[in-house]
Short mmCIF file of C-alpha atoms in Angstrom, two decimals:
data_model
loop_
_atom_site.label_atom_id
_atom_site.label_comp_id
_atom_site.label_asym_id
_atom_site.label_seq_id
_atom_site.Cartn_x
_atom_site.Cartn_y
_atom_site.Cartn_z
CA UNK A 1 -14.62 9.05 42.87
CA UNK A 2 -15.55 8.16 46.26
CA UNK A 3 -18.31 5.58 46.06
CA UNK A 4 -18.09 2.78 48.21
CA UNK A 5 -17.44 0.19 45.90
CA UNK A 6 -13.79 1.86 44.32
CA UNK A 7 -11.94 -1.15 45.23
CA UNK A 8 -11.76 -1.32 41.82
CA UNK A 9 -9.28 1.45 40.50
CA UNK A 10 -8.97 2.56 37.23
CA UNK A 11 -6.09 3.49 35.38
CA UNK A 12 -6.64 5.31 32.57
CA UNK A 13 -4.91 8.00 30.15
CA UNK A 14 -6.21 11.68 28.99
CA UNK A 15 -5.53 11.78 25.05
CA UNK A 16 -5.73 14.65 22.34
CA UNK A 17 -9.16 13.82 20.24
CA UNK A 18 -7.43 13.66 16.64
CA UNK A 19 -7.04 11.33 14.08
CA UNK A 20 -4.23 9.63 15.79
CA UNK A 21 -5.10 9.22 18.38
CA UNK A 22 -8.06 7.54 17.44
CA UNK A 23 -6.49 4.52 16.07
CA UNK A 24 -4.99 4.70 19.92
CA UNK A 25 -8.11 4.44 20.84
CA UNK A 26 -8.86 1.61 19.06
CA UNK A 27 -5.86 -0.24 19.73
CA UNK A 28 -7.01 0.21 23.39
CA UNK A 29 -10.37 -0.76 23.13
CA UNK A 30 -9.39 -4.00 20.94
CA UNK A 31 -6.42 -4.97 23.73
CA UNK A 32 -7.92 -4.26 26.98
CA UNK A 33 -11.07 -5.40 29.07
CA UNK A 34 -13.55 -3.66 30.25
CA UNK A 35 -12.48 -0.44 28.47
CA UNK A 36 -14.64 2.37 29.62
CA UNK A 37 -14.07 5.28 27.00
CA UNK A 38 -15.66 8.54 27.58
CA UNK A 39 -15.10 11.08 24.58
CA UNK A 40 -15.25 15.18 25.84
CA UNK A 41 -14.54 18.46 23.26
CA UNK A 42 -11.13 17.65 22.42
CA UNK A 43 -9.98 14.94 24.77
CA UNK A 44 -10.87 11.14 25.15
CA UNK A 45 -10.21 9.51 28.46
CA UNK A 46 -9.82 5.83 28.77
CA UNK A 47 -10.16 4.29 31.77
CA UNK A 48 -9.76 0.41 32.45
CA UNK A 49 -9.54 -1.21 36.10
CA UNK A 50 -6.16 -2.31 37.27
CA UNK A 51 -3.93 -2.24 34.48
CA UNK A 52 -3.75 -0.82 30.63
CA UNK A 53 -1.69 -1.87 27.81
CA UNK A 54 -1.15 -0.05 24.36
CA UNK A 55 0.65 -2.16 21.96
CA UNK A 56 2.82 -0.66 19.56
CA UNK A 57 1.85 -3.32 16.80
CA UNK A 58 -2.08 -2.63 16.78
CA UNK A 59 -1.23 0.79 17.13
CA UNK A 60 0.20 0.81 13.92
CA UNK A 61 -2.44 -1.86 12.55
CA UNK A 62 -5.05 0.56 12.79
CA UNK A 63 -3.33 3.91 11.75
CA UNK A 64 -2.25 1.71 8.78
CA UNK A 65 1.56 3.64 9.82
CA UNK A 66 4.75 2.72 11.84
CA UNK A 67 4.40 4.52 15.33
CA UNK A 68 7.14 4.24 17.66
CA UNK A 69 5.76 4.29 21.67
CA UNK A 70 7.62 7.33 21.93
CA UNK A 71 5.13 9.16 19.92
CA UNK A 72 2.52 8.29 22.73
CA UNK A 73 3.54 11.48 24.22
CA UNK A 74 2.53 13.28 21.40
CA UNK A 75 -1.48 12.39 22.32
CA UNK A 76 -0.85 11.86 25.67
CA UNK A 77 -2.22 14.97 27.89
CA UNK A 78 -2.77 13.36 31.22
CA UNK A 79 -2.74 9.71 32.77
CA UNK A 80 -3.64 8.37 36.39
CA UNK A 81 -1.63 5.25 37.72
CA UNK A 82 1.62 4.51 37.29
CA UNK A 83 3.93 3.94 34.07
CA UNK A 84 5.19 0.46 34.77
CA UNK A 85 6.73 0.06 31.52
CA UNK A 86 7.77 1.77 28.44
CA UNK A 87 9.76 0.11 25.62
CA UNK A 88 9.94 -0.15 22.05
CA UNK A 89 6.64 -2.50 21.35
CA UNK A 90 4.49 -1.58 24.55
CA UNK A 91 3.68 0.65 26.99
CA UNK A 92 1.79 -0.43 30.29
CA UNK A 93 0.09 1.69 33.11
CA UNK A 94 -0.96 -0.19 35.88
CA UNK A 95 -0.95 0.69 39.63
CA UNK A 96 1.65 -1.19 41.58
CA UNK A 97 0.09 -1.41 44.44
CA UNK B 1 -17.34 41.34 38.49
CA UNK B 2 -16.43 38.34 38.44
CA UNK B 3 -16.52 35.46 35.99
CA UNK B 4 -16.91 31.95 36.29
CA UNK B 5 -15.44 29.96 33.79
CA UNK B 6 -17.64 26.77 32.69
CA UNK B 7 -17.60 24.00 29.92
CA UNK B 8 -20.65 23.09 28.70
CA UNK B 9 -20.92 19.95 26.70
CA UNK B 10 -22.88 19.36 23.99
CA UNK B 11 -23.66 15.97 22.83
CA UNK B 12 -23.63 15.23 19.55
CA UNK B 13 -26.42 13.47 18.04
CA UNK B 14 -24.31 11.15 16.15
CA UNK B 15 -20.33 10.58 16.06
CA UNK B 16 -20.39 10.37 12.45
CA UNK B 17 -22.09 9.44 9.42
CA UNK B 18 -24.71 7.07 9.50
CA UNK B 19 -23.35 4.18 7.02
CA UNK B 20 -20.31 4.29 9.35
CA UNK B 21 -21.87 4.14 12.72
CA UNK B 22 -24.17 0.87 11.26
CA UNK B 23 -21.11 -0.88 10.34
CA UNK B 24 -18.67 0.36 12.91
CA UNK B 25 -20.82 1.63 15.86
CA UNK B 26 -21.42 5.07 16.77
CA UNK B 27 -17.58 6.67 17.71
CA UNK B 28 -15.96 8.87 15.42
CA UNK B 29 -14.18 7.19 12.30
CA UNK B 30 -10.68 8.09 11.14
CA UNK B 31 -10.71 10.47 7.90
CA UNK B 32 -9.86 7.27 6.00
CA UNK B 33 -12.91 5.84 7.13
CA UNK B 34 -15.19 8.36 6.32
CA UNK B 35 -14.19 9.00 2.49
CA UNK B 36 -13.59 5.40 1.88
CA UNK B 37 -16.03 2.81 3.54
CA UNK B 38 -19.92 2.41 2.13
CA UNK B 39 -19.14 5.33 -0.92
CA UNK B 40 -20.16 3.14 -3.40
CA UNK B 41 -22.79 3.22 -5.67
CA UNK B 42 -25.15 0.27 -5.29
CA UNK B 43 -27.95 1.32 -6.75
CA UNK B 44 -30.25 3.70 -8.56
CA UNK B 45 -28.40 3.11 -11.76
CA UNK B 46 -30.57 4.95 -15.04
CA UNK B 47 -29.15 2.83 -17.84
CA UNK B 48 -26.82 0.48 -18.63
CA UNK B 49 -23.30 1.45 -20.48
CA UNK B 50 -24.44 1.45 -24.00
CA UNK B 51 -20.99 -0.50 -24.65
CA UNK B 52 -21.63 -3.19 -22.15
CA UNK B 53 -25.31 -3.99 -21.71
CA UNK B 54 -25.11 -7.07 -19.96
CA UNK B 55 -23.53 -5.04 -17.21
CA UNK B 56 -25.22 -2.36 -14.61
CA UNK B 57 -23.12 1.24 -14.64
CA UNK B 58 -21.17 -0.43 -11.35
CA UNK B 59 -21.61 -3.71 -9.40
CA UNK B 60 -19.78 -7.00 -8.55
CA UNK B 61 -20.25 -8.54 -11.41
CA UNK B 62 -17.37 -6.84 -13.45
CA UNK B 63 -14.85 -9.18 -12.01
CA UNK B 64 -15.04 -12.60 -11.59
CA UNK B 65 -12.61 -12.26 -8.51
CA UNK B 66 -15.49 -11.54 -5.51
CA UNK B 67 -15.49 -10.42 -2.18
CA UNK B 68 -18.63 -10.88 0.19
CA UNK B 69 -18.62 -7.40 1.75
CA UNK B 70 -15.34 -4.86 0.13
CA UNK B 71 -16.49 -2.54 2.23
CA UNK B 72 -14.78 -4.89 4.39
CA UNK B 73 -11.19 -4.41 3.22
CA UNK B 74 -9.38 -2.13 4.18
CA UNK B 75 -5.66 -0.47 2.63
CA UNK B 76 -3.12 -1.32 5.59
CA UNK B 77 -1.71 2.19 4.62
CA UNK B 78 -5.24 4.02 5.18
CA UNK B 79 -4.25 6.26 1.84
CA UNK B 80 -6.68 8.37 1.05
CA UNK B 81 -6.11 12.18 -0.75
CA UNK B 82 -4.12 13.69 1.30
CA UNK B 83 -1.79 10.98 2.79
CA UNK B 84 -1.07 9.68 -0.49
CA UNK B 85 -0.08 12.83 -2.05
CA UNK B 86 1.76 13.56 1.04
CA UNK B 87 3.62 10.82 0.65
CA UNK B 88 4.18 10.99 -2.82
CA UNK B 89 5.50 14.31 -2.82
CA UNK B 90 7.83 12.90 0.17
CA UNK B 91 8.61 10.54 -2.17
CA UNK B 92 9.69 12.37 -5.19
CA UNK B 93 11.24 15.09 -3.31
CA UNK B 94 13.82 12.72 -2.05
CA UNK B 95 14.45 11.75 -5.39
CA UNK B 96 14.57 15.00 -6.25
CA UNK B 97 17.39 15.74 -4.31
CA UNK B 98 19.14 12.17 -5.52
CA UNK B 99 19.45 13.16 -8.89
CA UNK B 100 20.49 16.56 -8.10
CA UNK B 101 23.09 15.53 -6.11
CA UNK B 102 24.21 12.84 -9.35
CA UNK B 103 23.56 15.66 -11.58
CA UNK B 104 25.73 17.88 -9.91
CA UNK B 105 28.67 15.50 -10.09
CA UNK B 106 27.70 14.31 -13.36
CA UNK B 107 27.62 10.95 -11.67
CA UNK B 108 24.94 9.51 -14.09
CA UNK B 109 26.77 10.39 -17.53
CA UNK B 110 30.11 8.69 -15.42
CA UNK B 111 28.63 5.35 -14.62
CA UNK B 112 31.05 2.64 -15.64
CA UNK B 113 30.54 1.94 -19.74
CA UNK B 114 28.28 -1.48 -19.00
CA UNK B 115 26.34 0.21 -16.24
CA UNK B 116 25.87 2.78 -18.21
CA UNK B 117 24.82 0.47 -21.25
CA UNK B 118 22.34 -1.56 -19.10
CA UNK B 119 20.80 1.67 -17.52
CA UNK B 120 20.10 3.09 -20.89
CA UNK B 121 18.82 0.23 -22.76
CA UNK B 122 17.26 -1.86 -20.16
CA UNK B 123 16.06 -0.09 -17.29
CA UNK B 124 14.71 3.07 -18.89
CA UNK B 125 12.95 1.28 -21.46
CA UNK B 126 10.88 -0.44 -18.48
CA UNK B 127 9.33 3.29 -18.17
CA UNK B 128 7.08 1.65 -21.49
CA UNK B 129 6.26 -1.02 -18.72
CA UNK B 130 5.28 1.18 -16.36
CA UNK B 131 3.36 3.17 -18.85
CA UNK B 132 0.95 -0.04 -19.43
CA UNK B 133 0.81 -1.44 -15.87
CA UNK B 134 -0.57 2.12 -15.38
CA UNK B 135 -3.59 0.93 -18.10
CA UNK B 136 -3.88 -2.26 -16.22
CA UNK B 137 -4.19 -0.39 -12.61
CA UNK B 138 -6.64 2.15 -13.49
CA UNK B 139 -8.96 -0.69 -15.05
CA UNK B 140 -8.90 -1.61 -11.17
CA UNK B 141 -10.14 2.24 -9.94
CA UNK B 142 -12.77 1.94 -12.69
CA UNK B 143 -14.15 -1.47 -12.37
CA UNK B 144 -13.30 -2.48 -8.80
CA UNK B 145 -16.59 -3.28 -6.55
CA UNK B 146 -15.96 -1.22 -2.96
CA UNK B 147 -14.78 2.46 -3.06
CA UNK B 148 -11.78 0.82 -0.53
CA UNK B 149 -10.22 -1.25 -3.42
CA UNK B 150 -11.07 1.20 -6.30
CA UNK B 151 -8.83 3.97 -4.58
CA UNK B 152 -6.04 1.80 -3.71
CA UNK B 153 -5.87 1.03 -7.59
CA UNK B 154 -6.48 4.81 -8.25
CA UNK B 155 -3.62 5.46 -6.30
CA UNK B 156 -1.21 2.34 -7.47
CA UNK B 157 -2.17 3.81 -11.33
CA UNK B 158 -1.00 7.46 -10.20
CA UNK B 159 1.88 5.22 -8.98
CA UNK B 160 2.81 3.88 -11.87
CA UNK B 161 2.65 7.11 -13.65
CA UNK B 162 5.16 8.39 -10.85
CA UNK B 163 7.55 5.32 -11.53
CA UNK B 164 7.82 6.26 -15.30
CA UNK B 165 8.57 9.82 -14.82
CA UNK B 166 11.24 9.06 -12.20
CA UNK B 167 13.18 6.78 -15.23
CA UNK B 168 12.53 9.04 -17.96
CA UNK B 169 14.28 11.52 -15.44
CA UNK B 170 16.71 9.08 -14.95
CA UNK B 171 17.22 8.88 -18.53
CA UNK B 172 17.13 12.60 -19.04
CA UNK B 173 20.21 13.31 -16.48
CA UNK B 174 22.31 10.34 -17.74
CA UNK B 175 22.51 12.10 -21.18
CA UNK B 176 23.45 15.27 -19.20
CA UNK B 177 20.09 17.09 -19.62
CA UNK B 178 19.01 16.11 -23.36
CA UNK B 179 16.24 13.55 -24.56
CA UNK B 180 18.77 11.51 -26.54
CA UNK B 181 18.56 8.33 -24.61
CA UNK B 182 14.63 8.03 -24.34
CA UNK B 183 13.77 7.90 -28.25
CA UNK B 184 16.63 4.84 -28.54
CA UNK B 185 15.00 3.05 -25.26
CA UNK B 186 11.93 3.19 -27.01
CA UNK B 187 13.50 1.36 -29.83
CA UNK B 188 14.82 -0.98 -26.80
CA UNK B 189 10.97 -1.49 -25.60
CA UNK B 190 9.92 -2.61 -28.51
CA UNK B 191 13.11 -5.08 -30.24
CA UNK B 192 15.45 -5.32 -27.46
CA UNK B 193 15.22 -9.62 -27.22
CA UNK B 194 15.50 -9.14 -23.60
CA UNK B 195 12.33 -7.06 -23.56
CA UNK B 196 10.54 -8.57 -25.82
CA UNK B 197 9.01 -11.11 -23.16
CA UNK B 198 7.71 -8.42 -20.42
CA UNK B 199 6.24 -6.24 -23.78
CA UNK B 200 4.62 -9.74 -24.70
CA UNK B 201 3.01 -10.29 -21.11
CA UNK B 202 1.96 -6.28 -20.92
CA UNK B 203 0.58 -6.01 -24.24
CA UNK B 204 -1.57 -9.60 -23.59
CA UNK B 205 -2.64 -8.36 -20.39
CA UNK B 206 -3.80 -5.29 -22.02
CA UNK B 207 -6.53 -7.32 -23.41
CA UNK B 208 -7.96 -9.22 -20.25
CA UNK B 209 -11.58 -7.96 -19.49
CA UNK B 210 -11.39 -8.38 -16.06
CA UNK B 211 -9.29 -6.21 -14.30
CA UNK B 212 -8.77 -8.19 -11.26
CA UNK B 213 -7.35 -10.96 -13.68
CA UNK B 214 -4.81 -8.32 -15.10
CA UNK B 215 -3.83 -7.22 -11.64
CA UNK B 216 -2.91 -9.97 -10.33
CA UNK B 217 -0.71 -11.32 -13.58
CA UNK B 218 0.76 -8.11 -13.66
CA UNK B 219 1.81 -8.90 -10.02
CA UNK B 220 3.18 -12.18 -10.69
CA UNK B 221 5.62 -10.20 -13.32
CA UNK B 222 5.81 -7.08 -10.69
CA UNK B 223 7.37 -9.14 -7.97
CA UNK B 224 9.71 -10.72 -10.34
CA UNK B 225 11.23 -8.17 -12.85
CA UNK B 226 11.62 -5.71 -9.20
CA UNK B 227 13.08 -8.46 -7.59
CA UNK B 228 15.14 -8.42 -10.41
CA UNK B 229 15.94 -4.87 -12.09
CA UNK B 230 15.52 -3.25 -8.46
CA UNK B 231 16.31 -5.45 -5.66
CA UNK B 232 19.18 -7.66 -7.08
CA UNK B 233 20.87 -5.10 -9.27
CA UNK B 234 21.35 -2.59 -6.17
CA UNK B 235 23.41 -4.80 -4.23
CA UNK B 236 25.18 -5.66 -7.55
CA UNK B 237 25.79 -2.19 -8.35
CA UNK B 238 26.88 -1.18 -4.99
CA UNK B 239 29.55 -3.96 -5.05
CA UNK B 240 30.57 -3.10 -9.02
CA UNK B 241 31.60 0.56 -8.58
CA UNK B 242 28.07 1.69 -9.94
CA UNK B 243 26.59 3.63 -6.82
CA UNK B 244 24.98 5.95 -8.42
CA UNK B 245 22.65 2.78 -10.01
CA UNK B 246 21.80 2.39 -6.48
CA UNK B 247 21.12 5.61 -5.26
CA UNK B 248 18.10 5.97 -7.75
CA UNK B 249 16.94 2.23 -7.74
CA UNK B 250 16.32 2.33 -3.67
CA UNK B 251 13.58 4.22 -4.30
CA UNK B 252 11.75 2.28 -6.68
CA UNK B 253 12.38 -0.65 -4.14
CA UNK B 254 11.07 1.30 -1.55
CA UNK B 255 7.69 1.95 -3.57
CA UNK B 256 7.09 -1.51 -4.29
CA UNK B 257 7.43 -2.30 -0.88
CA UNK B 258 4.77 0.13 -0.01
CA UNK B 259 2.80 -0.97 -3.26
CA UNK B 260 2.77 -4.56 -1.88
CA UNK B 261 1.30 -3.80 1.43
CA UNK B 262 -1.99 -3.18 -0.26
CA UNK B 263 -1.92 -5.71 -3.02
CA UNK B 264 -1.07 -8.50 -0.39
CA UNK B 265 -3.75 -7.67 1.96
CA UNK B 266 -6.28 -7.74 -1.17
CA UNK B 267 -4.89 -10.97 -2.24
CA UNK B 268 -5.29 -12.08 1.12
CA UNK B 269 -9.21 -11.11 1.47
CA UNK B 270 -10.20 -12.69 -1.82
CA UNK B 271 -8.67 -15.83 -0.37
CA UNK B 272 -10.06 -15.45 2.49
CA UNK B 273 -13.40 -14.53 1.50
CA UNK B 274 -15.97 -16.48 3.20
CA UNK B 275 -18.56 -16.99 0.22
CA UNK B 276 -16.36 -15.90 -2.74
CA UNK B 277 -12.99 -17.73 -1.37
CA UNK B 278 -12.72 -21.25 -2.90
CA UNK B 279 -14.27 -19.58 -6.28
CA UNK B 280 -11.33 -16.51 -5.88
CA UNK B 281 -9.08 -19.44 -5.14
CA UNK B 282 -9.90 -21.47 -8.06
CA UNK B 283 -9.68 -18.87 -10.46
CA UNK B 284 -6.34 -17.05 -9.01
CA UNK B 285 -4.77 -20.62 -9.23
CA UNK B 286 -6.04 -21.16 -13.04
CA UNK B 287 -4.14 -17.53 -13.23
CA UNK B 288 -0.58 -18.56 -12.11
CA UNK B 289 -0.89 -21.85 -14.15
CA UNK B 290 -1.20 -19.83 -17.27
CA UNK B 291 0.75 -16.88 -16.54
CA UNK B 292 3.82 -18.24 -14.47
CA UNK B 293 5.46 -19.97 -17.33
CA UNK B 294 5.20 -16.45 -19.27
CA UNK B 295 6.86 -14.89 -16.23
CA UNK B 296 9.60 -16.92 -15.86
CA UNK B 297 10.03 -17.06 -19.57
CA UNK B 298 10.31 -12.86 -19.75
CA UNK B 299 11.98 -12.71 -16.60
CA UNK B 300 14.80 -15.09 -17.90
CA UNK B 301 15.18 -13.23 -21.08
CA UNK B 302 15.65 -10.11 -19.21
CA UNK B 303 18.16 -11.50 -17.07
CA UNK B 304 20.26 -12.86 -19.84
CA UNK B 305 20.15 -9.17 -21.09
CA UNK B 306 21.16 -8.03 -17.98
CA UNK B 307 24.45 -10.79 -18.36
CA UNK B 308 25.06 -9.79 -21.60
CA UNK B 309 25.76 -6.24 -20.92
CA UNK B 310 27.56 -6.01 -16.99
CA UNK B 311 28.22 -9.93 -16.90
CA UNK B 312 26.76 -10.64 -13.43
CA UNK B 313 25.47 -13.60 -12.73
CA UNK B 314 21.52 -12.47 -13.32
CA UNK B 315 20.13 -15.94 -14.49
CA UNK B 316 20.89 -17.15 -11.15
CA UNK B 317 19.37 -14.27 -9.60
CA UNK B 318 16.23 -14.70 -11.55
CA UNK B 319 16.10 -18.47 -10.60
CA UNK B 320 16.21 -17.66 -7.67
CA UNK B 321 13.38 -15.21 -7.63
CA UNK B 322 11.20 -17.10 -9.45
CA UNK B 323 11.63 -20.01 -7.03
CA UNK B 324 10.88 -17.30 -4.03
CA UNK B 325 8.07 -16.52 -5.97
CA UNK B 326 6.27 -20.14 -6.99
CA UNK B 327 7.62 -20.66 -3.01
CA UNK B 328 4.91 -18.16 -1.69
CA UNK B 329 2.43 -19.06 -4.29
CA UNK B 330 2.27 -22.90 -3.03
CA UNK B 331 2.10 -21.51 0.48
CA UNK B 332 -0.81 -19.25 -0.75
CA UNK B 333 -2.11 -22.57 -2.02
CA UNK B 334 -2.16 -21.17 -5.44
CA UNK B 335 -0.04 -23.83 -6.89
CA UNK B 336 -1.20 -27.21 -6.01
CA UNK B 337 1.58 -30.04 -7.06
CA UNK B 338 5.11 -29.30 -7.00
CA UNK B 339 6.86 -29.64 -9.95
CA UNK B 340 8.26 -33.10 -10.82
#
């Protein structure tokens, strides 16, 4: 990533391509702007500039299931930024700086 | 030698199937997605049902409760096969191991003497009302319009099944292994005065053509006789030396709680409905007026049976529930005026 205009940076997370993580996915997509998802054999990245937010209640909206933001870690195989916050009803990865 | 490893990515023509990607876009869809959203059969029909000729083989027009698009609805629990059986085996294993553990102790056949009485002749007849709310579900998995709202039905009818087995088990290990309490709650079922109103309701309901219609009266009696037999009567039990009442019932309460996630979201898009709403509306409301009276009438009954045999305070209980009830109902604006 080193074109000139990467004033803009992207956080973004590395998850497991399975069912579950698609209604992660979606949760994403539906709370965030300017999602950029890229899907790969097995793994879907999603990237979105500055900040990202996953929201434990659409998570569970769209995997129709309670999901606790522990269970993030479960999909989660590799994120870029920083982990600002991580409680019960969101998680948030943002770069503080 | 030396190798190089490489990944070489092949892109997929399509993310998924193409009835999905028009309606959702072109990413993959969830397994509950793909066996449950555009599946049914709009057209191409050879001949009408001999038995209803007015009628095409499937289509809208079996119910006079509508929605636009139920492709559009969607179960909040995303059941399809193997979830629901999942589930349902989680389910009855942890029953299961319940009744063992009353079996074991004998804890069932031990209850106090009007526990005992009420268990036997009031709650396990109600496996005769599960037995017909099963009829009036699986009207729903035949009838429904929109594979998405057929299976949910498919799967409360399976349900309902379930629900009757786990009483006539109930039944089976209070009379320590033997069938001797099922034929007498049969008898119950059918000239027990305190049953005699929900056998009424069933039995009518049996009869209603539309199976939307039947659903949702059945419903109005669900919420009430579970808030009753199963919600109220645990905490009763619990506080009366009758645990082992308790330790069965939760897990009927928990079903219906999972049972109403589905049914309220449905009631909620036929409401909602952008074309089909006011119509839904107007119909659901001339439901309630005819049906509510019934309900509180059976309900009542039931709850004076309930007095009769462990002297709790049930009519209160049920007056209350049947206010909750007609509470939600105005607030669904189902129920215009309040009454004087």
């Amino acid at each position: 990533m080193t074109t000139p205009e990467a004033r803009v940076r992207m956080v973004g997370v590395d998850l497991q391509e399975n069912d579950d993580s698609r209604g992660i996915v979606d949760a994403l997509e539906e709370d965030n702007e300017g999602v950029v998802i890229s899907r790969m054999p097995g793994l879907v990245r999603v990237q979105c500039p500055h900040r990202l937010v996953i929201n434990q209640a659409s998570v569970e909206r769209h995997l129709g299931r309670p999901w606790e933001t522990q269970e993030f870690q479960l999909s989660i195989v590799s994120y870029f930024g920083h982990i600002d916050d991580w409680d019960d009803d969101q998680v948030v990865v943002a770069w503080d700086h | 030698m030396q190798y190089e490893l490489r990944t070489q990515v092949v892109d997929q023509r399509r993310a998924t199937f193409s009835y999905l990607a028009e309606r959702l876009g072109d990413k993959p869809a969830t397994r509950y997605e793909e066996g449950s959203v555009g599946i049914q059969p709009k057209e191409n029909f050879h001949y009408r049902p001999l038995w209803a000729p007015d009628h095409e083989l499937y289509g809208a027009d079996w119910s006079a409760v509508r929605l636009t698009d139920p492709d559009e609805f969607r179960d909040p629990r995303q059941y399809y096969y193997a979830p629901y059986v999942s589930k349902r085996a989680e389910m009855h294993d942890a029953f299961g191991k319940t009744i063992d553990y009353l079996d074991e102790r004998g804890l069932l056949a031990k209850l106090p003497e009007p526990w005992g009485r009420l268990l036997a002749e009031i709650v396990l007849p109600l496996r005769h009302y599960e037995s017909g709310a099963q009829l009036l579900t699986v009207l729903g998995s035949r009838f429904a319009h929109g594979t998405t709202v057929a299976q949910c039905c498919t799967y409360a009818a399976f349900d309902r099944v379930g629900n009757a087995q786990l009483l006539s088990r109930v039944g089976i290990s209070q009379a320590e292994g033997s069938d001797a309490l099922l034929e007498p709650a049969k008898q119950s079922w059918l000239e027990d005065e305190a049953l005699q109103g929900l056998r009424r309701m069933v039995e009518e309901l049996l009869l209603e053509p539309d199976w939307a219609v039947g659903l949702f009266s059945l419903d109005l009696l669900d919420r009430a006789v579970y808030g009753l037999v199963y919600r109220h009567l645990d905490t009763v039990a619990l506080l009366d030396g009758a645990g082992a009442y308790s330790l069965i019932i939760q897990h009927l309460t928990n079903w219906f709680a999972d049972h109403r996630r589905w049914l309220d979201a449905l009631v909620s898009a036929w409401l909602a409905d952008p074309e089909h709403g006011e119509g839904n509306r107007a119909l659901l409301a001339q439901v309630v007026t005819s049906r509510l009276p019934q309900v509180r009438e059976a309900v009542t009954a039931l709850a004076r049976g309930i007095d009769d045999r462990i002297g709790d305070d049930g009519a209160a209980a049920a007056a209350e529930i049947l206010d909750g009830l007609r509470t939600g109902l105005v607030e669904q604006g189902l129920i215009q005026e309040e009454p004087a």
